[in-house]
C-alpha cells in the first residue's frame, strides 16, 4: 500500500509538474517511484557511530529519456525513534553547489528539538554529480572556477584563457553527462526519493545554495512540499552570477569590520593601529603578490587567490582571530620569512591552487547548467573596472568571468520561483555570501512564507551553527507542529558583527 500511494501521488502531479520542457510524465517514471530502498551501514565512521544508515536511489540521468541511462543518488538516514508519532521524512542540503550532504544532519540536529528529531527521518543527500552520487570530476589543475580577476588587463586575460580551458576540460572528460547535473534535476531526484520512501510529502531544510534547491522544489512540486525551512537564502531571480555580484559590497563592509577589530588588537597582530591602516596593509599585500607571488609553505599565493583566502573566513565574525592570524602569516611571508601554514590553511591552499584532493568542478556543472551568463569577456571587464573604486578587494572576484561563459547552453530555462507554498526563511542582515536582500526577495516570491531576520550579525548559515533561541524556536515550532510565525519576526544575538 505504501508503494501504491507514493506512485498515485506522483501521478496526481505528473501532468502539471513533471512534464516540463522535454521531460517525461510520471507514468513513465513509475519504476523509479516504485523502487525498493535498501538501507545498509554507511561505511563512514561518523555516520555509523551516529546510528545512521545509507542507501542509493536510482534516478534517470536525463528525465527526457528515463528509459535510457540511470545514475545512483546516495542518501543517509537518521531514523525517527518515536514511531507512534512519526510524521515523515525531512531531506536536507548544506549548500555549494557541490556540497556533500550525507553528514549534514549530524551537524544541525543538535539545534533541533527532541520532538522534531524523534518524529522525523532526517535524510542527508549527496546531490547528483556530487560525492557518492557519481561525482563530476573534470580533472582541473585548480580547485574551483571562482577567483579574482587581479589588478590589470593582463590578469583578466589570464582568467579568460584559464576559464575557457576549464570548460573545455569538463566537456572533454565528462561529455554529455555534465549537462544533466542541474538543480531542476536534483529537485526531480528529490521527488523520486520522496516516492521511493513511501512519503506523500517531503519536509526540507536547506542552507545557502540548498535554499535554491528548496525553492525550486516548491515551484516544481508545490503539492509535494511539506514543511520547508530555507536558511541564508538565495534570490532565485539573481542566482547564481547575480548573487555573487551582490555579495561584493557586503564583503567589503565585512573586511572593514574585521579591520577595525584587528586594529583594536594591534599589540597582538601588528597589522595597523586603525582600521584604515589594516585595510591598506591588506591591499598592499595583494599588490605585492601581483609583483611576486608570496611563498607560504610549498604554495605561491598571488593576486588572484589572496583575496579568496580572506573571503573564506569573512562569513562568520567569530573567525576574526583566525583571519587576523592568517593575514599576519601572509605579511610575514611577504617580508621573506619562512612560513609554514596551519593544517587548515595548508589544506585550503592545496585545494584552491592545485585542486587537491579533488576539484570542485561539480559546482561549475550546476551553476553553468542552471542559467546562461553573458559570453562576451568585455562585459565582465567593464563590470570589474567599474567595481574597483568602492570594491577594490572583492569587486574583481565578484564580477570576474567564469567557465560558464564558455559552457554549452543550459538544457532548460532558468526556474522562476513564484508560489504560495508555506516556508520559513531565515536570514542575517550582514550575511556576506547570500546578502539579506536576497532573503527578502525570496520571501516576496513565496507569498505564504515568513521571514526570520537575525539583526546586525555577520553570519552565513545560522541554524545549528550560531546558537540563538529566537531562531531555534521559530524553526523547531514550524518543523514540530507546522505553525509559522503569525508575522515576520526579528531576532537579536549577543554576537554583533564584531566578535568579542
Coordinates of C-alpha atoms in Angstrom, one line a residue:
X1 CA 0.0 0.0 0.0
X2 CA 2.8 2.4 0.8
X3 CA 4.3 2.0 -2.6
X4 CA 1.0 2.3 -4.4
X5 CA 0.2 5.5 -2.5
X6 CA 3.5 7.0 -3.5
X7 CA 3.0 6.2 -7.2
X8 CA -0.5 7.6 -7.2
X9 CA 0.7 10.8 -5.5
X10 CA 3.3 11.2 -8.2
X11 CA 0.8 10.6 -11.0
X12 CA -1.5 13.1 -9.5
X13 CA 1.0 15.9 -10.0
X14 CA 2.8 14.5 -13.1
X15 CA 0.8 16.2 -15.8
X16 CA 1.2 19.6 -14.1
X17 CA 4.7 19.5 -12.8
X18 CA 6.9 16.7 -14.0
X19 CA 6.1 17.3 -17.7
X20 CA 8.2 20.3 -18.3
X21 CA 10.1 21.1 -21.5
X22 CA 11.2 17.7 -22.8
X23 CA 10.6 15.9 -19.5
X24 CA 8.7 12.6 -19.3
X25 CA 5.5 12.2 -17.4
X26 CA 5.2 10.5 -14.0
X27 CA 3.7 7.4 -15.6
X28 CA 7.0 6.8 -17.4
X29 CA 8.8 7.3 -14.2
X30 CA 6.8 4.9 -12.1
X31 CA 9.6 2.3 -11.9
X32 CA 11.7 4.9 -10.1
X33 CA 9.0 5.8 -7.7
X34 CA 8.2 2.1 -7.0
X35 CA 11.8 1.0 -6.3
X36 CA 12.7 -0.5 -3.0
X37 CA 15.2 1.4 -0.9
X38 CA 17.8 -0.9 0.8
X39 CA 19.3 0.6 3.9
X40 CA 22.8 -0.6 4.9
X41 CA 25.7 0.6 7.1
X42 CA 27.2 3.8 5.6
X43 CA 30.9 2.7 5.8
X44 CA 31.7 6.0 7.3
X45 CA 32.8 6.3 10.9
X46 CA 30.8 9.4 11.8
X47 CA 27.6 8.2 10.2
X48 CA 27.9 4.7 11.5
X49 CA 28.7 5.8 15.0
X50 CA 25.6 8.1 15.0
X51 CA 23.4 5.1 14.0
X52 CA 22.8 6.4 10.5
X53 CA 22.0 4.1 7.6
X54 CA 22.7 4.8 3.9
X55 CA 21.2 3.8 0.6
X56 CA 21.3 4.5 -3.1
X57 CA 18.2 5.6 -5.1
X58 CA 18.2 5.1 -8.9
X59 CA 17.1 8.1 -11.0
X60 CA 17.3 8.9 -14.7
X61 CA 20.3 10.8 -15.9
X62 CA 18.1 12.5 -18.4
X63 CA 14.5 12.9 -17.4
X64 CA 13.5 13.4 -21.0
X65 CA 14.8 9.8 -21.7
X66 CA 14.0 7.9 -18.5
X67 CA 14.4 4.5 -20.2
X68 CA 18.0 5.4 -21.1
X69 CA 20.9 5.8 -18.7
X70 CA 20.4 5.9 -15.0
X71 CA 22.6 7.1 -12.1
X72 CA 22.6 6.5 -8.3
X73 CA 21.9 9.2 -5.7
X74 CA 23.3 8.5 -2.3
X75 CA 21.2 9.3 0.8
X76 CA 21.6 8.8 4.6
X77 CA 19.0 8.4 7.3
X78 CA 18.8 9.1 11.0
X79 CA 15.6 7.2 11.7
X80 CA 12.8 8.6 13.7
X81 CA 12.6 6.9 17.1
X82 CA 9.0 7.8 18.0
X83 CA 7.4 5.5 15.5
X84 CA 3.9 6.0 17.0
X85 CA 4.0 9.8 16.2
X86 CA 6.3 9.6 13.2
X87 CA 5.3 12.3 10.7
X88 CA 7.5 11.7 7.7
X89 CA 10.9 12.4 6.2
X90 CA 13.0 15.6 6.1
X91 CA 15.5 16.0 3.3
X92 CA 18.4 18.4 3.6
X93 CA 21.2 20.2 1.7
X94 CA 24.2 22.1 3.2
X95 CA 24.9 24.3 0.2
X96 CA 27.5 24.7 -2.5
X97 CA 26.7 23.9 -5.2
X98 CA 28.9 20.8 -4.9
X99 CA 28.5 20.4 -1.2
X100 CA 28.3 16.8 0.1
X101 CA 25.2 16.3 2.3
X102 CA 25.3 12.8 3.8
X103 CA 26.7 14.2 7.1
X104 CA 24.7 17.4 7.2
X105 CA 22.0 16.3 9.6
X106 CA 24.7 15.2 12.0
X107 CA 25.8 18.8 12.3
X108 CA 22.5 20.5 12.7
X109 CA 20.3 18.1 14.6
X110 CA 21.8 19.4 17.9
X111 CA 19.7 22.6 17.3
X112 CA 16.6 20.6 16.6
X113 CA 14.1 19.9 19.4
X114 CA 13.6 16.3 20.6
X115 CA 10.1 16.4 19.2
X116 CA 11.5 17.0 15.7
X117 CA 14.4 14.6 15.8
X118 CA 12.3 11.8 17.2
X119 CA 9.4 12.1 14.8
X120 CA 11.1 12.7 11.5
X121 CA 13.5 10.6 9.5
X122 CA 16.4 13.0 8.9
X123 CA 17.7 12.5 5.4
X124 CA 21.0 13.6 4.1
X125 CA 21.8 13.6 0.4
X126 CA 24.8 13.9 -2.0
X127 CA 23.0 15.6 -4.9
X128 CA 23.6 14.1 -8.4
X129 CA 27.2 14.7 -9.6
X130 CA 28.5 15.2 -6.0
X131 CA 30.3 12.9 -3.6
X132 CA 29.0 9.4 -3.6
X133 CA 26.4 10.3 -6.2
X134 CA 28.6 9.7 -9.3
X135 CA 30.6 12.8 -8.8
X136 CA 31.7 15.1 -11.6
X137 CA 35.4 15.2 -12.0
X138 CA 36.9 17.3 -14.7
X139 CA 40.5 16.8 -13.5
X140 CA 41.1 20.6 -13.2
X141 CA 44.6 21.8 -12.2
X142 CA 43.0 24.2 -9.7
X143 CA 40.2 23.8 -7.1
X144 CA 37.3 25.8 -8.5
X145 CA 36.3 28.5 -11.0
X146 CA 35.7 31.4 -8.6
X147 CA 38.7 33.7 -8.1
X148 CA 39.7 37.3 -8.5
X149 CA 40.5 38.9 -11.9
X150 CA 43.5 40.5 -10.3
X151 CA 44.8 44.1 -10.8
X152 CA 45.1 44.7 -14.5
X153 CA 44.1 43.8 -18.0
X154 CA 46.8 41.1 -18.2
X155 CA 45.5 39.4 -15.1
X156 CA 41.9 39.4 -16.6
X157 CA 43.0 38.0 -19.9
X158 CA 44.8 35.2 -18.0
X159 CA 41.4 34.5 -16.3
X160 CA 39.7 34.4 -19.7
X161 CA 42.1 31.8 -21.0
X162 CA 42.0 29.7 -17.9
X163 CA 38.2 29.7 -17.6
X164 CA 37.9 28.6 -21.2
X165 CA 40.4 25.8 -20.6
X166 CA 38.3 24.6 -17.5
X167 CA 35.2 24.5 -19.6
X168 CA 37.0 22.5 -22.4
X169 CA 38.3 20.0 -19.8
X170 CA 34.8 19.4 -18.5
X171 CA 33.3 18.9 -22.0
X172 CA 36.1 16.6 -22.9
X173 CA 36.2 14.5 -19.8
X174 CA 32.5 14.4 -18.8
X175 CA 30.8 14.7 -22.2
X176 CA 27.0 14.9 -22.3
X177 CA 26.6 13.7 -18.7
X178 CA 27.5 17.1 -17.3
X179 CA 24.5 18.8 -18.9
X180 CA 22.2 16.9 -16.6
X181 CA 23.8 17.9 -13.4
X182 CA 21.4 20.7 -12.6
X183 CA 19.2 22.0 -9.8
X184 CA 16.0 21.2 -11.6
X185 CA 17.1 17.6 -12.0
X186 CA 18.1 17.5 -8.3
X187 CA 14.6 18.6 -7.4
X188 CA 13.2 15.8 -9.6
X189 CA 15.6 13.4 -7.8
X190 CA 14.2 14.6 -4.5
X191 CA 10.7 13.8 -5.6
X192 CA 11.8 10.3 -6.7
X193 CA 13.4 9.9 -3.2
X194 CA 10.1 11.0 -1.6
X195 CA 8.2 8.5 -3.6
X196 CA 10.7 5.6 -3.0
X197 CA 10.5 6.3 0.7
X198 CA 6.7 6.0 0.5
X199 CA 6.0 9.6 1.6
X200 CA 3.2 11.7 0.1
X201 CA 5.1 15.0 1.1
X202 CA 8.6 16.0 1.9
X203 CA 9.9 18.4 4.5
X204 CA 13.2 20.1 3.8
X205 CA 16.0 22.1 5.5
X206 CA 18.3 23.9 3.1
X207 CA 21.2 26.2 3.8
X208 CA 22.9 28.7 1.3
X209 CA 22.6 27.1 -2.2
X210 CA 20.5 24.5 -0.5
X211 CA 17.8 27.2 -0.2
X212 CA 17.7 27.5 -4.0
X213 CA 17.2 23.7 -4.3
X214 CA 14.3 24.0 -1.8
X215 CA 12.8 27.0 -3.6
X216 CA 13.0 25.2 -7.0
X217 CA 11.4 22.1 -5.4
X218 CA 8.5 24.1 -4.1
X219 CA 8.0 25.6 -7.6
X220 CA 8.1 22.3 -9.4
X221 CA 6.4 20.2 -6.7
X222 CA 4.2 22.5 -4.7
X223 CA 1.8 19.8 -3.5
X224 CA 4.6 17.5 -2.5
X225 CA 6.2 20.2 -0.3
X226 CA 5.6 19.9 3.4
X227 CA 7.5 22.0 6.0
X228 CA 10.2 23.9 4.2
X229 CA 13.0 25.9 6.0
X230 CA 15.4 28.0 4.0
X231 CA 18.4 29.3 5.9
X232 CA 20.6 32.1 4.3
X233 CA 18.6 32.2 1.2
X234 CA 19.4 32.9 -2.4
X235 CA 17.2 35.0 -4.6
X236 CA 16.2 32.7 -7.5
X237 CA 16.0 35.8 -9.8
X238 CA 19.6 36.6 -9.1
X239 CA 21.0 33.0 -9.0
X240 CA 24.0 32.5 -9.3
X241 CA 26.1 35.1 -11.0
X242 CA 23.9 37.9 -9.7
X243 CA 24.1 36.6 -6.2
X244 CA 27.9 36.5 -6.4
X245 CA 28.0 40.1 -7.7
X246 CA 25.6 41.2 -4.9
X247 CA 28.0 39.8 -2.3
X248 CA 30.9 42.1 -3.0
X249 CA 29.7 45.2 -1.1
X250 CA 28.9 43.1 2.0
X251 CA 32.3 41.5 1.9
X252 CA 34.0 44.9 1.6
X253 CA 32.0 46.1 4.7
X254 CA 32.9 42.9 6.5
X255 CA 36.6 43.4 5.7
X256 CA 36.3 46.9 7.2
X257 CA 34.6 45.5 10.2
X258 CA 37.3 42.9 10.7
X259 CA 40.0 45.6 10.1
X260 CA 38.6 47.7 13.0
X261 CA 38.5 44.6 15.2
X262 CA 42.2 43.8 14.3
X263 CA 43.3 47.4 14.8
X264 CA 42.0 47.3 18.3
X265 CA 44.4 44.4 18.9
X266 CA 47.4 45.8 17.1
X267 CA 49.7 44.8 20.0
X268 CA 48.9 41.2 19.1
X269 CA 48.7 41.3 15.3
X270 CA 50.8 44.3 14.3
X271 CA 48.8 45.0 11.1
X272 CA 47.9 48.6 11.9
X273 CA 46.6 50.8 14.6
X274 CA 43.5 51.9 12.8
X275 CA 41.0 50.1 10.5
X276 CA 42.2 52.1 7.6
X277 CA 45.8 51.1 8.2
X278 CA 44.8 47.4 8.4
X279 CA 42.8 47.6 5.2
X280 CA 45.7 49.4 3.5
X281 CA 48.0 46.6 4.6
X282 CA 45.8 44.0 3.0
X283 CA 45.6 45.9 -0.3
X284 CA 49.4 46.4 -0.2
X285 CA 49.8 42.6 0.2
X286 CA 47.6 42.0 -2.8
X287 CA 49.6 44.4 -4.9
X288 CA 52.9 42.8 -3.7
X289 CA 51.6 39.3 -4.6
X290 CA 50.9 40.6 -8.1
X291 CA 54.5 41.7 -8.5
X292 CA 55.9 38.5 -7.0
X293 CA 53.7 35.6 -5.6
X294 CA 54.1 35.1 -1.8
X295 CA 55.5 31.8 -0.7
X296 CA 53.6 30.1 2.1
X297 CA 55.0 26.7 2.8
X298 CA 55.0 25.0 -0.6
X299 CA 52.4 27.3 -2.1
X300 CA 52.7 30.5 -4.1
X301 CA 49.9 33.0 -3.4
X302 CA 49.2 35.6 -6.0
X303 CA 46.7 38.4 -6.6
X304 CA 44.0 36.1 -7.9
X305 CA 43.8 33.9 -4.9
X306 CA 45.0 36.1 -2.0
X307 CA 41.5 37.8 -1.8
X308 CA 39.9 34.4 -1.7
X309 CA 41.8 33.4 1.4
X310 CA 40.1 36.4 3.1
X311 CA 36.7 35.6 1.6
X312 CA 36.6 32.1 3.1
X313 CA 36.8 33.5 6.7
X314 CA 34.6 36.6 6.5
X315 CA 31.2 34.9 6.7
X316 CA 31.4 34.5 10.5
X317 CA 32.5 37.2 12.8
X318 CA 33.7 34.6 15.3
X319 CA 36.5 33.9 12.8
X320 CA 38.1 37.3 13.2
X321 CA 41.0 36.0 15.2
X322 CA 41.7 33.3 12.6
X323 CA 41.6 35.8 9.8
X324 CA 43.9 38.2 11.6
X325 CA 46.4 35.4 12.3
X326 CA 46.2 34.3 8.6
X327 CA 46.9 37.9 7.3
X328 CA 49.8 38.1 9.8
X329 CA 51.3 34.9 8.3
X330 CA 50.9 36.3 4.8
X331 CA 52.5 39.5 5.8
X332 CA 55.4 37.7 7.4
X333 CA 55.8 35.5 4.3
X334 CA 55.7 38.6 2.1
X335 CA 58.6 40.0 4.2
X336 CA 60.7 37.0 3.4
X337 CA 60.1 34.9 6.5
X338 CA 59.8 31.1 6.1
X339 CA 56.2 30.4 7.0
X340 CA 54.5 27.0 7.4
X341 CA 50.8 27.4 7.3
X342 CA 48.4 25.8 9.8
X343 CA 46.9 22.5 8.6
X344 CA 43.6 24.2 7.8
X345 CA 45.3 26.9 5.8
X346 CA 47.5 24.4 4.0
X347 CA 44.6 22.3 3.1
X348 CA 42.7 25.3 1.8
X349 CA 45.7 26.4 -0.3
X350 CA 46.2 22.9 -1.6
X351 CA 42.6 22.7 -2.7
X352 CA 42.4 26.2 -4.1
X353 CA 45.7 26.3 -6.0
X354 CA 46.1 22.7 -7.0
X355 CA 42.6 21.1 -6.9
X356 CA 43.7 18.6 -4.3
X357 CA 42.5 16.2 -3.0
X358 CA 39.8 16.9 -5.7
X359 CA 38.5 19.8 -7.6
X360 CA 35.0 21.4 -7.3
X361 CA 34.1 21.0 -11.0
X362 CA 30.7 19.7 -9.8
X363 CA 30.0 23.2 -8.6
X364 CA 30.6 24.6 -12.1
X365 CA 28.4 21.9 -13.6
X366 CA 25.4 23.0 -11.6
X367 CA 26.0 26.8 -11.8
X368 CA 26.7 26.7 -15.6
X369 CA 23.9 24.1 -16.3
X370 CA 21.3 26.1 -14.4
X371 CA 21.4 29.5 -16.0
X372 CA 23.1 31.1 -19.0
X373 CA 25.5 34.0 -18.5
X374 CA 27.0 36.7 -20.8
X375 CA 29.6 35.3 -23.1
X376 CA 31.5 38.5 -24.1
X377 CA 34.6 38.9 -22.0
X378 CA 34.4 42.6 -22.4
X379 CA 31.1 42.7 -20.5
X380 CA 33.0 41.3 -17.4
X381 CA 35.9 43.6 -17.9
X382 CA 33.7 46.7 -17.8
X383 CA 32.0 45.5 -14.6
X384 CA 35.3 44.7 -13.0
X385 CA 36.7 48.2 -13.8
X386 CA 33.5 49.8 -12.6
X387 CA 33.7 47.9 -9.3
X388 CA 37.3 48.8 -8.3
X389 CA 36.5 52.3 -6.9
X390 CA 34.4 51.0 -4.0
X391 CA 35.1 47.3 -4.1
X392 CA 38.9 47.1 -4.5
X393 CA 39.4 43.7 -2.9
X394 CA 36.2 41.8 -3.8
X395 CA 34.9 43.5 -6.9
X396 CA 37.4 41.9 -9.2
X397 CA 36.3 38.5 -7.8
X398 CA 32.5 39.0 -7.8
X399 CA 32.5 40.4 -11.4
X400 CA 35.1 38.0 -12.9
X401 CA 34.4 35.8 -15.9
X402 CA 33.8 32.1 -15.1
X403 CA 33.8 28.9 -17.1
X404 CA 30.1 29.4 -17.6
X405 CA 30.9 31.9 -20.3
X406 CA 32.4 29.0 -22.3
X407 CA 29.9 26.3 -21.3
X408 CA 27.3 24.6 -23.5
X409 CA 23.9 26.4 -23.2
X410 CA 21.6 25.1 -20.4
X411 CA 19.1 22.4 -21.4
X412 CA 16.3 24.1 -19.6
X413 CA 15.3 27.7 -18.9
X414 CA 16.1 29.3 -15.5
X415 CA 13.5 28.4 -12.9
X416 CA 11.2 31.3 -12.0
X417 CA 10.1 30.9 -8.4
X418 CA 6.7 32.5 -7.6
X419 CA 4.3 30.5 -5.5
X420 CA 2.3 30.4 -2.3
X421 CA 3.9 27.3 -0.7
X422 CA 4.4 28.0 3.1
X423 CA 8.0 28.2 4.1
X424 CA 10.2 29.7 6.8
X425 CA 13.2 31.8 5.6
X426 CA 16.0 32.7 8.0
X427 CA 18.4 35.5 7.1
X428 CA 21.1 37.5 8.8
X429 CA 21.3 41.2 7.9
X430 CA 25.1 41.1 7.5
X431 CA 25.4 37.8 5.6
X432 CA 28.4 38.1 3.3
X433 CA 27.5 35.2 1.0
X434 CA 23.8 35.4 0.4
X435 CA 23.0 39.0 1.2
X436 CA 20.0 40.0 3.3
X437 CA 18.1 41.4 0.4
X438 CA 18.2 38.1 -1.4
X439 CA 16.2 36.5 1.5
X440 CA 13.8 39.4 1.4
X441 CA 13.3 38.9 -2.3
X442 CA 12.7 35.1 -1.9
X443 CA 10.2 35.9 0.8
X444 CA 8.3 38.1 -1.6
X445 CA 8.4 35.5 -4.3
X446 CA 7.0 32.9 -1.9
X447 CA 3.9 34.8 -0.8
X448 CA 3.0 32.4 2.0
X449 CA 6.4 32.4 3.6
X450 CA 7.6 34.0 6.8
X451 CA 10.9 35.8 7.3
X452 CA 13.0 35.4 10.4
X453 CA 15.7 38.2 10.5
X454 CA 18.8 37.9 12.6
X455 CA 19.7 41.5 13.1
X456 CA 23.2 43.1 13.0
X457 CA 25.0 39.8 12.8
X458 CA 27.7 38.8 10.3
X459 CA 26.8 35.1 9.8
X460 CA 26.1 32.8 6.8
X461 CA 24.3 29.7 7.8
X462 CA 22.6 30.2 11.1
X463 CA 20.6 27.3 12.4
X464 CA 22.8 24.7 14.0
X465 CA 25.9 26.9 13.6
X466 CA 25.1 30.0 15.7
X467 CA 23.1 29.3 18.9
X468 CA 20.1 31.6 19.0
X469 CA 17.0 30.8 21.0
X470 CA 14.8 33.0 18.9
X471 CA 15.8 31.4 15.6
X472 CA 15.7 27.9 17.0
X473 CA 12.3 28.4 18.5
X474 CA 10.9 29.6 15.1
X475 CA 12.4 26.7 13.2
X476 CA 11.6 24.0 15.7
X477 CA 8.0 25.2 16.1
X478 CA 7.5 25.1 12.4
X479 CA 9.1 21.7 12.0
X480 CA 7.3 20.4 15.1
X481 CA 3.7 21.3 14.6
X482 CA 3.6 23.2 11.3
X483 CA 3.0 26.6 12.8
X484 CA 4.6 29.5 11.1
X485 CA 5.0 32.8 12.9
X486 CA 1.9 35.0 12.6
X487 CA 4.1 37.6 11.1
X488 CA 7.7 38.2 10.2
X489 CA 10.0 38.3 13.2
X490 CA 13.3 39.9 14.1
X491 CA 15.9 38.1 16.3
X492 CA 18.9 39.5 18.1
X493 CA 22.1 38.0 19.3
X494 CA 24.9 38.9 21.8
X495 CA 27.2 38.3 18.8
X496 CA 27.1 41.6 16.9
X497 CA 29.0 42.0 13.7
X498 CA 32.2 42.1 15.8
X499 CA 33.5 39.1 17.6
X500 CA 34.0 39.8 21.2

